[in-house]
Coordinates of C-alpha atoms in Angstrom, one line a residue:
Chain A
X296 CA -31.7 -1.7 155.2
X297 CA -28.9 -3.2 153.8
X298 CA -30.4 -4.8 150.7
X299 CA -31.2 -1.2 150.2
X300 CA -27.6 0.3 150.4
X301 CA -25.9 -2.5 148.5
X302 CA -28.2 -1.7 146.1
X303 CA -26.9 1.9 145.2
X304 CA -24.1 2.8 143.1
X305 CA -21.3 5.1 144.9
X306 CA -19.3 6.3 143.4
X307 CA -15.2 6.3 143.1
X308 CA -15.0 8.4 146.6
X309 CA -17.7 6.0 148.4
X310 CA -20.3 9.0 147.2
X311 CA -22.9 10.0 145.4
X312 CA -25.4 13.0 145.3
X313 CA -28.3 13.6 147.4
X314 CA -31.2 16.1 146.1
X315 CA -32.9 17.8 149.0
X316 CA -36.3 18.7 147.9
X317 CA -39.0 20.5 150.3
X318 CA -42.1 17.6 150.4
X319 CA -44.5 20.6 151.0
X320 CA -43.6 22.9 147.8
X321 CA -40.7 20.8 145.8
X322 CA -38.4 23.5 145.8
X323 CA -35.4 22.2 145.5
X324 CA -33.1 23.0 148.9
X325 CA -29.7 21.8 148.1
X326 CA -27.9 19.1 147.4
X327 CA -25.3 17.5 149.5
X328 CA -23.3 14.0 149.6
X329 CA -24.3 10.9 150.9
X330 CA -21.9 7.7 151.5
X331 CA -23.1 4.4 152.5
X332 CA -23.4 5.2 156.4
X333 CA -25.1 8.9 155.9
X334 CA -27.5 6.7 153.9
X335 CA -28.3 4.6 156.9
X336 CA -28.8 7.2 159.3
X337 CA -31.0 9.3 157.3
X338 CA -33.3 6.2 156.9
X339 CA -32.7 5.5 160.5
X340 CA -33.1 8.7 162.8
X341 CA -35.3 10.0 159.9
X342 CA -33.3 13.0 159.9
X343 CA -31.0 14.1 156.7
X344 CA -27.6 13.5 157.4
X345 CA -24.5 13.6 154.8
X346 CA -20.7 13.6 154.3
X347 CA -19.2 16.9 154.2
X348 CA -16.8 16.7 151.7
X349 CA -15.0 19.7 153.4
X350 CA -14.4 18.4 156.5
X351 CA -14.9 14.8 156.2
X352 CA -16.9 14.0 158.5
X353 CA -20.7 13.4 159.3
X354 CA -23.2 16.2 158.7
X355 CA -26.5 16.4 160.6
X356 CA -27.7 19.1 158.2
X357 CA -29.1 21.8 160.9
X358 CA -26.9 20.3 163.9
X359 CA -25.5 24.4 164.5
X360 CA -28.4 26.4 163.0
X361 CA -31.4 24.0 164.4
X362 CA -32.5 23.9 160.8
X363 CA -32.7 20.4 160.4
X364 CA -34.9 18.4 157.6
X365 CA -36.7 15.5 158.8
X366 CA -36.8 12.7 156.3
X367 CA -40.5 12.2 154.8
X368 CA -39.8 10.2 151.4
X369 CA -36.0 8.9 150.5
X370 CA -35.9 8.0 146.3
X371 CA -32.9 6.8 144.4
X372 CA -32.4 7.1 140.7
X373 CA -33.1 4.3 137.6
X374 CA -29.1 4.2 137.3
X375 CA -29.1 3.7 142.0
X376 CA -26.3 7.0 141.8
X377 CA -28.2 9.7 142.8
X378 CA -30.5 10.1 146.0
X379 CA -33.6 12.7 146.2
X380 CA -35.1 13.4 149.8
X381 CA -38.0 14.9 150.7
X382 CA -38.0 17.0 153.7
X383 CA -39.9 18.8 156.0
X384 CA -37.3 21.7 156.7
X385 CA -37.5 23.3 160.0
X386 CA -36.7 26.7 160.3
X387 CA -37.7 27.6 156.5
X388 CA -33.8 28.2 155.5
X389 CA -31.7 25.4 154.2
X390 CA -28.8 27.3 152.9
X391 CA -25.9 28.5 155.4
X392 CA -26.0 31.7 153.8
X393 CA -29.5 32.1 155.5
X394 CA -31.3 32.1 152.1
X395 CA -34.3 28.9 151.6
X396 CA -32.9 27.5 148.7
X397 CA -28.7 27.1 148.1
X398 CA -29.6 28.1 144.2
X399 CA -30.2 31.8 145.1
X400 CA -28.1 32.6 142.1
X401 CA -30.0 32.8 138.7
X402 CA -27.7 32.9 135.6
X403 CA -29.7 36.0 133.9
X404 CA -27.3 36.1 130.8
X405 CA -24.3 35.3 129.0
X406 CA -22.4 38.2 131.6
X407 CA -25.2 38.5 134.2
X408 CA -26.7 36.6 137.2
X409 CA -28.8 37.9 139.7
X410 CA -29.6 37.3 143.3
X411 CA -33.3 35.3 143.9
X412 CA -35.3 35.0 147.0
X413 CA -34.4 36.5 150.9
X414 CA -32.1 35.8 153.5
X415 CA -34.2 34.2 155.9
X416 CA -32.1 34.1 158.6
X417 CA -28.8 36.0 159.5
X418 CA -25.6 33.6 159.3
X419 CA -23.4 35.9 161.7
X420 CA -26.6 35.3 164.7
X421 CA -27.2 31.6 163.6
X422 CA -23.8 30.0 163.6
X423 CA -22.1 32.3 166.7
X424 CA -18.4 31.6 166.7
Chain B
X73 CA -20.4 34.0 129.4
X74 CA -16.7 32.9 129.9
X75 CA -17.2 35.2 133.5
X76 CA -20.4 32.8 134.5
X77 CA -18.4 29.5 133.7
X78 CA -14.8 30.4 134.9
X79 CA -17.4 31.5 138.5
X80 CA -18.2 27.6 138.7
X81 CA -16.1 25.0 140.5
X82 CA -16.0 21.8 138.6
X83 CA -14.6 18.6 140.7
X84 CA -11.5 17.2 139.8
X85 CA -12.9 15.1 136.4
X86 CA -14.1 18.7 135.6
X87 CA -17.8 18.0 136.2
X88 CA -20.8 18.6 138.6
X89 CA -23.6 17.4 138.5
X90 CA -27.5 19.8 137.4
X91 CA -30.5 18.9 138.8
X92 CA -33.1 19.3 136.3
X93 CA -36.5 20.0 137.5
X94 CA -39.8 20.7 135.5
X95 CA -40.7 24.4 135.2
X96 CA -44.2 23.9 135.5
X97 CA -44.6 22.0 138.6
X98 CA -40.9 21.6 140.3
X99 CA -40.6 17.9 140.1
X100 CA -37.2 16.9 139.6
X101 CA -37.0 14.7 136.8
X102 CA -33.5 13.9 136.4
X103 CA -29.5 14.9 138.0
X104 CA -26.9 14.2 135.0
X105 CA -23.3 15.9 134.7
X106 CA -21.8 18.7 132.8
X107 CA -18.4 20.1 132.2
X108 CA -17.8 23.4 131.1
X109 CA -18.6 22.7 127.3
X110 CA -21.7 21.6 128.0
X111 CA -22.6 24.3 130.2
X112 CA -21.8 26.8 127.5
X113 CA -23.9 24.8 124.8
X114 CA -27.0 24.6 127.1
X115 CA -27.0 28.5 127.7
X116 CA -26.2 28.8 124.1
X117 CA -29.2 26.6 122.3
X118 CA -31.3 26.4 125.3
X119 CA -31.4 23.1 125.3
X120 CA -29.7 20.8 127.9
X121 CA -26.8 19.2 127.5
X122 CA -25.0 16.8 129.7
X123 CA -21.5 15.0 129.4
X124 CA -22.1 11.1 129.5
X125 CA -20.1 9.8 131.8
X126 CA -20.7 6.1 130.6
X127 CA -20.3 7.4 126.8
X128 CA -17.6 9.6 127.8
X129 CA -18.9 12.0 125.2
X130 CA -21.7 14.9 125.0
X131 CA -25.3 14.2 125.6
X132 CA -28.2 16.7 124.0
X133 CA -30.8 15.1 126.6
X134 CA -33.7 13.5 123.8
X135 CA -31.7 13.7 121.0
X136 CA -32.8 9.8 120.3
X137 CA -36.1 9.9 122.1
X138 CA -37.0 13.5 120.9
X139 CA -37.6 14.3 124.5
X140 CA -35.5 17.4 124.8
X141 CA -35.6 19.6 127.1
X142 CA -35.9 23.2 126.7
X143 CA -34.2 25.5 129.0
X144 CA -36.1 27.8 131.2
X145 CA -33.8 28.8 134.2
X146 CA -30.4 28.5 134.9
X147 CA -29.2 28.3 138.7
X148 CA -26.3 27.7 140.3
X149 CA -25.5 26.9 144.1
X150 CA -24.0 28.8 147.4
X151 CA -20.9 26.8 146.5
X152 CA -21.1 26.9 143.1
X153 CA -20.1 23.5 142.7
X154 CA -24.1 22.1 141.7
X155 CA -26.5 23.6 139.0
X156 CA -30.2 23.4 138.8
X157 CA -31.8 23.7 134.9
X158 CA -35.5 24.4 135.1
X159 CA -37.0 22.8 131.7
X160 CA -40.0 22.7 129.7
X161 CA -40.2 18.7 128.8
X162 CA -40.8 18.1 125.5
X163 CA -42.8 14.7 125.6
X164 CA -43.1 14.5 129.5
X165 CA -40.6 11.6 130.2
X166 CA -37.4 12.8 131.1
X167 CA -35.8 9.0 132.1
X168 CA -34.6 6.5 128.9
X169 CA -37.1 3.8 131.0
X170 CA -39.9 5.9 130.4
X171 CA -41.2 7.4 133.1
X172 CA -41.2 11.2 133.8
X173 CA -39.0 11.3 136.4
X174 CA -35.8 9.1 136.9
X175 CA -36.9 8.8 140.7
X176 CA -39.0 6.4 140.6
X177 CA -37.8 4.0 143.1
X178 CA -38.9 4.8 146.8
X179 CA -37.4 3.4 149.9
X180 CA -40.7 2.3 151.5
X181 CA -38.8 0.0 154.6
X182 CA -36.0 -0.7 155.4
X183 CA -35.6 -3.7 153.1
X184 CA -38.8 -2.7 150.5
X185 CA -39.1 -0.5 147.6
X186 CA -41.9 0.9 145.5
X187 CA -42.6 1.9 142.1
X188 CA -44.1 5.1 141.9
X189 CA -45.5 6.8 138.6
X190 CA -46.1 4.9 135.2
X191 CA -44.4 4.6 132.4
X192 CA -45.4 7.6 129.6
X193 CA -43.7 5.7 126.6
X194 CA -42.5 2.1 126.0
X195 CA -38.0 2.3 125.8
X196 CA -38.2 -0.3 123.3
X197 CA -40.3 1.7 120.9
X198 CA -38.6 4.5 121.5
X199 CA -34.9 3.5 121.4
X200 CA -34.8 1.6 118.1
X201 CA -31.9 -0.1 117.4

């Protein structure tokens, strides 16, 4: 495990990207930040697990919702700075905002985006204050 | 196109990092950088274009290889801090090693990679110096 970690390239912040990709489909899900220890519990409890930049701290992505993505197949990138998972998300929804996919938003021209996909879930139910 | 750009939230080296995925069958092939400019180029000519963070300069992705990468889709994320390209790629390989996807290392242990895919062009034949 550690031959592994020492192995990748953080960055200035003790960061770098992580890709989360659905292993059935490979739509991309989001992407999130990993440092060295949310590195070694994803590969560990198999489940994905980042650094939310936010609120520095740990992440268990789907620790509120119950949408969590169990690890099936962890990559890194020819320069070691950029992580890609493949999940198996539960629940359908990775986004907070209860759509699939965080990239709902498709830049349709130079003035113009438009909304992709459907919520799958309702944030206001899911994360109850 | 000034609205789309002043929308997204570049980090404080006035970057974020785009996923670029294949168009045809969703396999991400590559995450590389881009700052405003190069946003605003890669809507423009359609083709992507990163800022090297190594070079410290602008990157037309196969300029030297003649791998470019036409643009099909343009995404952003819920944050707007992450965009996702889809591409058409022109010669397959998207990674200067030459294989198609720059994630080709998988964790396979805990102390154990693999190589997965094979090499679609030879760097040294490509890359002249």
């Amino acid at each position: 495990m550690d031959k592994i970690i020492e192995s990748l390239k953080f960055d200035d912040k003790g960061l770098m990207p992580a890709v989360v990709q659905d292993w059935k489909d490979n739509v991309v899900l989001m992407v999130a930040y990993m440092n060295k220890e949310a590195v070694k519990r994803t590969l560990e409890t198999k489940k994905a697990t980042f650094w939310s930049r936010s609120r520095q701290s740990f992440w268990v992505k789907g620790e509120s919702s119950g949408n969590i993505q169990e690890l099936k197949e962890f990559y890194y990138d020819c320069d070691a700075d950029c992580i890609l998972l493949k999940v198996n998300q539960i629940g359908d929804a990775a986004c907070h905002t209860g759509y699939r996919s965080c990239f709902f938003t498709k830049v349709k021209s130079a003035l113009d985006t438009e909304i992709v996909g459907e919520r799958l879930f309702d944030p206001d139910k899911v994360y109850r204050k």
